[in-house]
Structures are given as C-alpha cells and as structure tokens.
PDB file of C-alpha atoms and ligand atoms in Angstrom:
ATOM      1  CA  MET R  26       0.405 -11.323  23.381  1.00 65.00           C
ATOM      2  CA  GLY R  27       2.668  -8.654  21.956  1.00 78.00           C
ATOM      3  CA  ARG R  28       2.649  -4.997  21.873  1.00 89.00           C
ATOM      4  CA  LYS R  29      -0.553  -3.231  20.622  1.00 93.00           C
ATOM      5  CA  ILE R  30      -0.370  -1.298  17.223  1.00 95.00           C
ATOM      6  CA  TRP R  31      -3.755   0.752  16.523  1.00 94.00           C
ATOM      7  CA  PHE R  32      -3.662   1.034  12.838  1.00 95.00           C
ATOM      8  CA  LEU R  33      -5.978   4.081  11.851  1.00 93.00           C
ATOM      9  CA  THR R  34      -7.639   3.439   8.748  1.00 93.00           C
ATOM     10  CA  GLY R  35     -10.696   2.906   7.071  1.00 91.00           C
ATOM     11  CA  ASN R  36      -9.267   0.171   4.833  1.00 94.00           C
ATOM     12  CA  ILE R  37      -9.755  -3.293   6.276  1.00 95.00           C
ATOM     13  CA  GLY R  38      -7.730  -5.011   3.335  1.00 95.00           C
ATOM     14  CA  LYS R  39      -4.774  -2.682   4.603  1.00 96.00           C
ATOM     15  CA  VAL R  40      -5.269  -4.143   8.442  1.00 97.00           C
ATOM     16  CA  GLU R  41      -5.274  -7.819   7.273  1.00 95.00           C
ATOM     17  CA  GLU R  42      -1.713  -7.336   5.021  1.00 95.00           C
ATOM     18  CA  ALA R  43      -0.331  -5.266   8.074  1.00 96.00           C
ATOM     19  CA  ARG R  44      -1.416  -8.187  10.373  1.00 95.00           C
ATOM     20  CA  GLU R  45      -0.070 -10.426   8.272  1.00 94.00           C
ATOM     21  CA  HIS R  46       3.417  -8.906   8.274  1.00 94.00           C
ATOM     22  CA  LEU R  47       3.372  -7.828  12.139  1.00 95.00           C
ATOM     23  CA  THR R  48       1.781 -10.569  13.897  1.00 94.00           C
ATOM     24  CA  PRO R  49       5.116 -13.279  13.383  1.00 93.00           C
ATOM     25  CA  LEU R  50       7.097 -10.006  14.569  1.00 92.00           C
ATOM     26  CA  GLY R  51       5.203 -10.231  17.739  1.00 93.00           C
ATOM     27  CA  TYR R  52       2.970  -6.965  17.327  1.00 95.00           C
ATOM     28  CA  GLU R  53      -0.861  -7.080  17.743  1.00 95.00           C
ATOM     29  CA  VAL R  54      -2.426  -5.164  15.227  1.00 96.00           C
ATOM     30  CA  SER R  55      -5.824  -3.748  15.689  1.00 95.00           C
ATOM     31  CA  GLN R  56      -8.050  -1.224  13.656  1.00 96.00           C
ATOM     32  CA  LEU R  57      -8.835   2.445  14.820  1.00 93.00           C
ATOM     33  CA  ILE R  58     -11.684   3.778  13.568  1.00 91.00           C
ATOM     34  CA  VAL R  59     -12.520   7.399  14.079  1.00 88.00           C
ATOM     35  CA  PRO R  60     -15.491   9.357  12.537  1.00 86.00           C
ATOM     36  CA  LYS R  61     -15.201  10.253   9.505  1.00 80.00           C
ATOM     37  CA  ASP R  62     -14.711  14.050   9.636  1.00 86.00           C
ATOM     38  CA  ALA R  63     -12.037  13.709  12.717  1.00 87.00           C
ATOM     39  CA  ILE R  64      -9.060  13.921  10.524  1.00 89.00           C
ATOM     40  CA  ILE R  65      -8.712  16.323   7.382  1.00 88.00           C
ATOM     41  CA  GLU R  66      -6.323  15.096   4.694  1.00 84.00           C
ATOM     42  CA  PRO R  67      -4.564  17.923   3.280  1.00 84.00           C
ATOM     43  CA  GLN R  68      -4.267  18.862  -0.326  1.00 82.00           C
ATOM     44  CA  SER R  69      -0.772  17.705  -1.208  1.00 84.00           C
ATOM     45  CA  ASP R  70       1.468  16.340  -4.025  1.00 82.00           C
ATOM     46  CA  SER R  71       3.503  14.328  -1.788  1.00 85.00           C
ATOM     47  CA  ILE R  72       1.945  11.141  -0.203  1.00 83.00           C
ATOM     48  CA  THR R  73       4.626  11.416   2.601  1.00 84.00           C
ATOM     49  CA  ASP R  74       3.080  14.977   3.670  1.00 86.00           C
ATOM     50  CA  VAL R  75      -0.475  13.603   3.505  1.00 85.00           C
ATOM     51  CA  ALA R  76       0.562  10.543   6.204  1.00 84.00           C
ATOM     52  CA  MET R  77       2.527  13.143   8.533  1.00 86.00           C
ATOM     53  CA  ALA R  78      -0.232  15.044   8.935  1.00 88.00           C
ATOM     54  CA  LYS R  79      -2.637  12.341   9.688  1.00 88.00           C
ATOM     55  CA  ILE R  80      -0.241  11.442  12.338  1.00 88.00           C
ATOM     56  CA  GLU R  81      -0.425  14.242  13.587  1.00 86.00           C
ATOM     57  CA  GLN R  82      -4.195  14.369  13.856  1.00 88.00           C
ATOM     58  CA  ALA R  83      -4.517  10.848  14.898  1.00 87.00           C
ATOM     59  CA  LYS R  84      -2.420  10.958  18.162  1.00 85.00           C
ATOM     60  CA  SER R  85      -5.804  12.427  19.779  1.00 84.00           C
ATOM     61  CA  HIS R  86      -8.107   9.523  18.958  1.00 86.00           C
ATOM     62  CA  LEU R  87      -5.679   6.865  20.361  1.00 85.00           C
ATOM     63  CA  PRO R  88      -7.468   4.804  23.359  1.00 81.00           C
ATOM     64  CA  SER R  89      -5.624   6.896  26.433  1.00 65.00           C
ATOM     65  CA  GLY R  90      -3.858   6.367  29.421  1.00 50.00           C
ATOM     66  CA  ASP R  91      -3.564   3.201  30.698  1.00 48.00           C
ATOM     67  CA  ASN R  92      -2.426   1.987  27.163  1.00 56.00           C
ATOM     68  CA  SER R  93       0.104   4.253  26.750  1.00 62.00           C
ATOM     69  CA  LYS R  94       2.305   1.346  25.572  1.00 80.00           C
ATOM     70  CA  ASP R  95       0.357   1.154  22.653  1.00 90.00           C
ATOM     71  CA  MET R  96       1.775   2.116  19.390  1.00 93.00           C
ATOM     72  CA  LEU R  97      -0.077   4.179  16.823  1.00 93.00           C
ATOM     73  CA  MET R  98      -0.030   3.741  12.722  1.00 95.00           C
ATOM     74  CA  ILE R  99      -1.125   5.024   9.549  1.00 94.00           C
ATOM     75  CA  GLU R 100      -0.541   4.561   6.213  1.00 94.00           C
ATOM     76  CA  ASP R 101      -0.732   6.423   2.774  1.00 92.00           C
ATOM     77  CA  ALA R 102      -0.530   4.404  -0.470  1.00 95.00           C
ATOM     78  CA  GLY R 103      -1.124   5.631  -4.070  1.00 96.00           C
ATOM     79  CA  LEU R 104      -1.397   3.969  -7.645  1.00 98.00           C
ATOM     80  CA  PHE R 105       1.336   5.982 -10.119  1.00 98.00           C
ATOM     81  CA  ILE R 106       0.803   5.163 -13.857  1.00 98.00           C
ATOM     82  CA  ASP R 107       3.574   6.121 -15.817  1.00 98.00           C
ATOM     83  CA  SER R 108       1.759   6.510 -19.102  1.00 98.00           C
ATOM     84  CA  LEU R 109      -1.040   9.254 -17.068  1.00 98.00           C
ATOM     85  CA  SER R 110       1.930  11.132 -15.410  1.00 98.00           C
ATOM     86  CA  GLY R 111       1.939   9.470 -12.272  1.00 97.00           C
ATOM     87  CA  PHE R 112      -1.893   9.611 -12.019  1.00 97.00           C
ATOM     88  CA  PRO R 113      -3.692   8.822 -10.096  1.00 98.00           C
ATOM     89  CA  GLY R 114      -1.381   9.401  -7.310  1.00 96.00           C
ATOM     90  CA  VAL R 115      -2.248  11.244  -4.261  1.00 92.00           C
ATOM     91  CA  TYR R 116      -6.082  10.975  -5.907  1.00 95.00           C
ATOM     92  CA  SER R 117      -6.054   7.509  -5.663  1.00 97.00           C
ATOM     93  CA  SER R 118      -8.442   6.700  -3.375  1.00 94.00           C
ATOM     94  CA  TYR R 119     -11.168   9.399  -4.859  1.00 95.00           C
ATOM     95  CA  VAL R 120     -10.547   7.606  -8.286  1.00 98.00           C
ATOM     96  CA  HIS R 121     -11.059   4.376  -7.533  1.00 97.00           C
ATOM     97  CA  GLN R 122     -14.278   5.382  -5.727  1.00 97.00           C
ATOM     98  CA  THR R 123     -15.539   7.383  -8.864  1.00 98.00           C
ATOM     99  CA  ILE R 124     -14.369   5.530 -11.847  1.00 98.00           C
ATOM    100  CA  GLY R 125     -12.806   2.537 -10.503  1.00 98.00           C
ATOM    101  CA  CYS R 126     -10.533  -0.375 -11.804  1.00 98.00           C
ATOM    102  CA  GLU R 127     -12.872   0.128 -15.083  1.00 98.00           C
ATOM    103  CA  GLY R 128     -12.146   3.429 -15.368  1.00 98.00           C
ATOM    104  CA  ILE R 129      -8.728   2.803 -15.536  1.00 98.00           C
ATOM    105  CA  ILE R 130      -8.821   0.085 -17.799  1.00 98.00           C
ATOM    106  CA  LYS R 131     -10.412   2.218 -20.385  1.00 98.00           C
ATOM    107  CA  LEU R 132      -8.252   5.149 -19.537  1.00 98.00           C
ATOM    108  CA  LEU R 133      -5.300   2.837 -20.769  1.00 98.00           C
ATOM    109  CA  SER R 134      -7.131   1.174 -23.699  1.00 97.00           C
ATOM    110  CA  HIS R 135      -5.090   2.669 -26.193  1.00 96.00           C
ATOM    111  CA  LEU R 136      -1.598   0.829 -24.672  1.00 97.00           C
ATOM    112  CA  THR R 137      -1.949  -2.504 -26.534  1.00 95.00           C
ATOM    113  CA  THR R 138       0.282  -4.643 -28.076  1.00 95.00           C
ATOM    114  CA  GLU R 139       0.595  -8.698 -28.552  1.00 94.00           C
ATOM    115  CA  ASP R 140       4.573  -8.145 -27.019  1.00 94.00           C
ATOM    116  CA  SER R 141       3.637  -8.922 -23.617  1.00 92.00           C
ATOM    117  CA  VAL R 142       7.393  -7.484 -22.583  1.00 93.00           C
ATOM    118  CA  ARG R 143       6.294  -4.466 -24.504  1.00 96.00           C
ATOM    119  CA  LEU R 144       3.193  -4.103 -22.824  1.00 96.00           C
ATOM    120  CA  ALA R 145       4.109  -4.677 -19.334  1.00 96.00           C
ATOM    121  CA  SER R 146       6.524  -1.547 -20.621  1.00 97.00           C
ATOM    122  CA  LEU R 147       3.917   0.758 -21.895  1.00 97.00           C
ATOM    123  CA  ARG R 148       1.276  -0.252 -18.995  1.00 98.00           C
ATOM    124  CA  SER R 149       4.244   0.359 -16.294  1.00 98.00           C
ATOM    125  CA  ALA R 150       3.136   2.036 -12.686  1.00 98.00           C
ATOM    126  CA  GLU R 151       3.837   1.375  -9.150  1.00 98.00           C
ATOM    127  CA  PHE R 152       2.332   1.509  -5.985  1.00 98.00           C
ATOM    128  CA  ARG R 153       3.760   3.274  -3.196  1.00 97.00           C
ATOM    129  CA  ALA R 154       3.297   3.393   0.285  1.00 96.00           C
ATOM    130  CA  VAL R 155       4.544   5.467   3.012  1.00 95.00           C
ATOM    131  CA  THR R 156       3.958   3.620   6.470  1.00 96.00           C
ATOM    132  CA  VAL R 157       4.086   6.454   9.825  1.00 95.00           C
ATOM    133  CA  LEU R 158       4.415   4.888  13.524  1.00 95.00           C
ATOM    134  CA  TRP R 159       4.004   6.508  16.796  1.00 92.00           C
ATOM    135  CA  ASP R 160       5.736   5.216  19.943  1.00 90.00           C
ATOM    136  CA  ASP R 161       5.709   7.153  22.824  1.00 85.00           C
ATOM    137  CA  GLY R 162       6.657  10.730  21.297  1.00 84.00           C
ATOM    138  CA  GLU R 163       8.878   9.268  18.314  1.00 89.00           C
ATOM    139  CA  VAL R 164       7.848   9.045  15.008  1.00 91.00           C
ATOM    140  CA  TYR R 165       8.884   6.634  12.449  1.00 94.00           C
ATOM    141  CA  VAL R 166       8.777   6.716   8.528  1.00 94.00           C
ATOM    142  CA  GLY R 167       8.864   3.965   6.255  1.00 96.00           C
ATOM    143  CA  ASN R 168       8.576   3.924   2.469  1.00 96.00           C
ATOM    144  CA  GLY R 169       7.880   1.432   0.041  1.00 97.00           C
ATOM    145  CA  LYS R 170       7.412   0.650  -3.523  1.00 98.00           C
ATOM    146  CA  CYS R 171       6.144  -2.160  -6.109  1.00 98.00           C
ATOM    147  CA  PRO R 172       6.686  -1.401  -9.854  1.00 98.00           C
ATOM    148  CA  GLY R 173       4.605  -3.512 -12.286  1.00 98.00           C
ATOM    149  CA  TYR R 174       2.131  -2.532 -15.008  1.00 98.00           C
ATOM    150  CA  ILE R 175      -1.753  -2.262 -15.139  1.00 98.00           C
ATOM    151  CA  SER R 176      -3.304  -5.318 -16.566  1.00 97.00           C
ATOM    152  CA  THR R 177      -5.513  -5.423 -19.468  1.00 97.00           C
ATOM    153  CA  SER R 178      -8.458  -6.929 -17.988  1.00 96.00           C
ATOM    154  CA  ILE R 179      -9.661  -6.878 -14.294  1.00 97.00           C
ATOM    155  CA  VAL R 180      -9.338  -9.950 -12.411  1.00 95.00           C
ATOM    156  CA  GLU R 181     -12.030 -11.106  -9.423  1.00 87.00           C
ATOM    157  CA  GLY R 182     -10.741 -12.871  -6.392  1.00 92.00           C
ATOM    158  CA  ASN R 183      -8.762 -11.377  -3.194  1.00 91.00           C
ATOM    159  CA  GLY R 184      -7.755  -7.929  -2.336  1.00 91.00           C
ATOM    160  CA  PHE R 185      -8.731  -4.659  -2.368  1.00 95.00           C
ATOM    161  CA  GLY R 186      -8.626  -1.493  -4.306  1.00 97.00           C
ATOM    162  CA  TYR R 187      -6.465  -1.662  -7.599  1.00 98.00           C
ATOM    163  CA  ASP R 188      -5.492  -5.175  -7.166  1.00 98.00           C
ATOM    164  CA  PRO R 189      -7.877  -6.737  -9.920  1.00 98.00           C
ATOM    165  CA  ILE R 190      -5.716  -4.819 -12.256  1.00 98.00           C
ATOM    166  CA  PHE R 191      -1.972  -4.471 -10.893  1.00 98.00           C
ATOM    167  CA  VAL R 192       0.301  -6.901 -12.042  1.00 98.00           C
ATOM    168  CA  PRO R 193       3.847  -6.893 -10.111  1.00 98.00           C
ATOM    169  CA  TYR R 194       7.292  -7.344 -11.735  1.00 98.00           C
ATOM    170  CA  ASP R 195       8.797 -10.428 -10.755  1.00 98.00           C
ATOM    171  CA  LEU R 196      11.440 -10.493  -8.333  1.00 98.00           C
ATOM    172  CA  ASP R 197      14.944 -11.865  -8.326  1.00 97.00           C
ATOM    173  CA  SER R 198      16.293 -14.453  -5.563  1.00 95.00           C
ATOM    174  CA  ALA R 199      17.474 -11.332  -3.066  1.00 95.00           C
ATOM    175  CA  GLY R 200      13.508 -10.281  -3.094  1.00 95.00           C
ATOM    176  CA  ASP R 201      14.284  -6.993  -5.366  1.00 96.00           C
ATOM    177  CA  SER R 202      11.780  -6.304  -8.002  1.00 97.00           C
ATOM    178  CA  LEU R 203      13.012  -6.643 -11.861  1.00 97.00           C
ATOM    179  CA  SER R 204      12.321  -4.691 -14.747  1.00 96.00           C
ATOM    180  CA  ALA R 205       9.209  -5.078 -17.341  1.00 96.00           C
ATOM    181  CA  GLY R 206       9.820  -8.523 -19.089  1.00 91.00           C
ATOM    182  CA  GLU R 207      12.207  -9.724 -16.841  1.00 95.00           C
ATOM    183  CA  TYR R 208      11.933 -13.395 -15.654  1.00 95.00           C
ATOM    184  CA  GLY R 209      12.643 -13.830 -11.819  1.00 96.00           C
ATOM    185  CA  GLU R 210      12.518 -16.571  -9.210  1.00 95.00           C
ATOM    186  CA  VAL R 211       9.404 -15.377  -7.880  1.00 96.00           C
ATOM    187  CA  SER R 212       6.368 -14.386  -9.960  1.00 97.00           C
ATOM    188  CA  THR R 213       3.084 -14.050 -10.178  1.00 97.00           C
ATOM    189  CA  HIS R 214       3.031 -15.035 -13.894  1.00 95.00           C
ATOM    190  CA  GLY R 215       1.394 -12.398 -15.088  1.00 95.00           C
ATOM    191  CA  SER R 216      -1.528 -12.365 -12.939  1.00 97.00           C
ATOM    192  CA  PRO R 217      -2.745  -9.190 -10.985  1.00 98.00           C
ATOM    193  CA  PHE R 218      -2.442  -9.018  -7.224  1.00 97.00           C
ATOM    194  CA  GLY R 219      -5.991 -10.015  -6.866  1.00 97.00           C
ATOM    195  CA  GLY R 220      -5.587 -13.476  -8.493  1.00 97.00           C
ATOM    196  CA  VAL R 221      -2.837 -14.296  -5.657  1.00 97.00           C
ATOM    197  CA  GLU R 222      -2.837 -15.165  -2.009  1.00 95.00           C
ATOM    198  CA  ILE R 223      -2.575 -12.403   0.542  1.00 94.00           C
ATOM    199  CA  THR R 224       1.036 -14.624   1.771  1.00 94.00           C
ATOM    200  CA  THR R 225       2.193 -14.245  -2.302  1.00 96.00           C
ATOM    201  CA  LYS R 226       1.121 -10.435  -2.346  1.00 96.00           C
ATOM    202  CA  LYS R 227       3.583  -9.851   0.691  1.00 95.00           C
ATOM    203  CA  LYS R 228       6.326 -10.970  -1.062  1.00 96.00           C
ATOM    204  CA  PHE R 229       5.902  -7.911  -3.573  1.00 97.00           C
ATOM    205  CA  SER R 230       4.011  -5.458  -1.993  1.00 97.00           C
ATOM    206  CA  HIS R 231       4.843  -1.807  -1.226  1.00 98.00           C
ATOM    207  CA  ARG R 232       2.973  -2.222   2.188  1.00 97.00           C
ATOM    208  CA  SER R 233       5.425  -5.235   3.266  1.00 97.00           C
ATOM    209  CA  ARG R 234       8.693  -3.001   1.711  1.00 97.00           C
ATOM    210  CA  ALA R 235       7.305  -0.116   3.809  1.00 98.00           C
ATOM    211  CA  LEU R 236       6.593  -1.983   7.146  1.00 97.00           C
ATOM    212  CA  ASN R 237       9.983  -3.453   6.608  1.00 96.00           C
ATOM    213  CA  ASP R 238      11.525  -0.333   6.262  1.00 97.00           C
ATOM    214  CA  LEU R 239       9.852   1.319   9.572  1.00 96.00           C
ATOM    215  CA  PHE R 240      10.359  -2.129  11.821  1.00 94.00           C
ATOM    216  CA  ASN R 241      14.057  -2.100  10.681  1.00 94.00           C
ATOM    217  CA  GLN R 242      14.398   1.299  12.060  1.00 93.00           C
ATOM    218  CA  LEU R 243      12.849   0.622  15.597  1.00 88.00           C
ATOM    219  CA  PRO R 244      15.779   0.232  18.504  1.00 81.00           C
ATOM    220  CA  SER R 245      14.307  -3.063  20.035  1.00 66.00           C
ATOM    221  CA  ALA R 246      14.434  -4.511  15.782  1.00 49.00           C
TER     222      ALA R 246
HETATM  223  P1  LIG I 161      -7.083   4.687   4.724  1.00 81.24           P
HETATM  224  O1  LIG I 161      -7.075   6.744   4.325  1.00 81.24           O
HETATM  225  O2  LIG I 161      -8.046   4.973   5.518  1.00 81.24           O
HETATM  226  O3  LIG I 161      -6.064   4.165   5.328  1.00 81.24           O
HETATM  227  P2  LIG I 161      -7.785   4.072   1.757  1.00 81.24           P
HETATM  228  O4  LIG I 161      -8.335   3.050   1.462  1.00 81.24           O
HETATM  229  O5  LIG I 161      -8.289   5.389   1.461  1.00 81.24           O
HETATM  230  O6  LIG I 161      -7.749   4.193   3.433  1.00 81.24           O
HETATM  231  P3  LIG I 161      -5.101   5.379   0.674  1.00 81.24           P
HETATM  232  O7  LIG I 161      -5.527   6.563   0.524  1.00 81.24           O
HETATM  233  O8  LIG I 161      -3.681   5.132   1.278  1.00 81.24           O
HETATM  234  O9  LIG I 161      -6.186   4.476   1.714  1.00 81.24           O
HETATM  235  O10 LIG I 161      -5.043   4.187  -0.375  1.00 81.24           O
HETATM  236  C1  LIG I 161      -5.567   4.781  -1.677  1.00 81.24           C
HETATM  237  C2  LIG I 161      -6.319   3.935  -2.685  1.00 81.24           C
HETATM  238  O11 LIG I 161      -4.935   3.368  -3.253  1.00 81.24           O
HETATM  239  C3  LIG I 161      -7.278   3.296  -2.151  1.00 81.24           C
HETATM  240  O12 LIG I 161      -8.255   3.397  -3.278  1.00 81.24           O
HETATM  241  C4  LIG I 161      -6.812   1.804  -1.912  1.00 81.24           C
HETATM  242  O13 LIG I 161      -7.636   1.163  -2.079  1.00 81.24           O
HETATM  243  C5  LIG I 161      -5.465   1.906  -2.864  1.00 81.24           C
HETATM  244  N1  LIG I 161      -4.524   0.974  -2.593  1.00 81.24           N
HETATM  245  C6  LIG I 161      -3.482   1.048  -1.786  1.00 81.24           C
HETATM  246  N2  LIG I 161      -2.959   0.327  -1.187  1.00 81.24           N
HETATM  247  C7  LIG I 161      -3.578  -0.856  -2.432  1.00 81.24           C
HETATM  248  C8  LIG I 161      -2.857  -2.107  -2.272  1.00 81.24           C
HETATM  249  O14 LIG I 161      -2.006  -2.584  -1.975  1.00 81.24           O
HETATM  250  N3  LIG I 161      -3.421  -2.950  -3.201  1.00 81.24           N
HETATM  251  C9  LIG I 161      -4.487  -2.149  -4.102  1.00 81.24           C
HETATM  252  N4  LIG I 161      -4.764  -0.866  -4.092  1.00 81.24           N
HETATM  253  C10 LIG I 161      -4.226   0.088  -3.051  1.00 81.24           C
END
C-alpha cells in the first residue's frame, strides 16, 4: 500500500474522484471527517485564501503520532458563470444547497438560442479548484480550471454538485480545453458531467488538473 493521504472534505464525490486520480500514482486516499464546526471558512472572494485557511486549521485534526508520514489534503472549488459576473464562485456550496441546479437554470433561462455554438458561448462558465497538500510541514498548492457552459436542462446520472448542468468544452489532442463551439478529439458531445462516467470527467476536470499541478511539484514526482 502506498502513502496515505487524509482528504478533509464532507463531499464523498470529491474523495472518489481524488481516489480515481491518485490510486494509480500509488497513494491511498481516505476521507477525514471532522465535526461540522471544527473548521471555520473565512469570508473571502478568493478560493485560494479559503483553501489556505482551511489547511492551517485542518492540521490539528490529522490522526496523530505514529501516522506522521501521512499527508493531509483539502480542496476548495467553485463554479464561476461569466454572464453572472462569476456567481456563484466562492458561494457555490451555499447556492447549491439553497437554489440548487434548478435555480441556476432559471437564472440563465433568458440566455437561449437555437445556435449551439452561440449557446455554449452565451452560457459560458468555469469550474475552478485549488488543492492544498500538507506533507510533514511543507505545503503545496495546485490549481485547476475547467471551462465549459451551463446546459439548458438538468441531466440525472453520475457525479455530484453542479455536474448535472455543466458541459465541458472539448479537448484537443494534448488534453487542453478548446473554446465554445470548437470540436476536439475528446468530447462529451454536449453532455453535462452528470451524463458521463467518472473516467471521462477525469480527462476534463478542474480537480484532475489541480491534482496534476500539485503532484508534479512533489520532490518524488
Ligand atoms: P468540502 O468543502 O467539505 O470539501 P464542498 O462540497 O462544500 O465540500 P466546495 O466548497 O469546494 O466543496 O464546492 C463548492 C460547490 O461546488 C459544492 O456545491 C460542490 O458540490 C460544487 N462542486 C465542486 N466541484 C464540483 C465538481 O467537480 N462537479 C460538480 N460540482 C462541484
């Protein structure tokens, strides 16, 4: 078994995706659950600031002593919708719990057209993730983005959070995201993340990109 990473999150979907990414790299990912009020999220318009504040507090919750070789990881993510000036952004979690995917679809209902290319640009959005890893006193930060657009209806199926309404833009042969309406080698063919397998989402996602960015910085990588 590889090195253990404690992932402090209340979101099991994030844990599953991190496992999908990190198990092949030789890490064992376990969810670290702490009491609801144990970590205070600061009010900030930067997901990086939120992530850094969380890792500072999270250290004291790491299962102790004999596990000192374990790593600790947290991630802060958000959905940024261009036509709403970046909303819900740092409020993504609260907005998901309150108005949910249905509410977002309603907020964008005036942005509609028969032209699919224009639609993908009118309703453009981006997922962003900042992942922070604590390893024996060293702190590493990885950033990832996934551009795409908000669908006009909700797809039930896989994933979590805003997956039922977020369609990623296609990828070119190098795995980089293209722009609205551009056709690439890798595509969900207009399906939101909720309509594809986790292995497909991994190719596009902000989470995978943040993890790649982070784990490329580790000395052993
Ligand atoms: P933790 O803070 O406990 O890790 P959370 O679900 O509150 O879990 P975030 O604040 O980072 O996580 O996420 C903000 C919101 O964005 C939340 O509603 C997530 O479900 C959603 N989100 C993040 N990544 C997503 C993804 O890959 N697909 C769909 N929704 C996502």
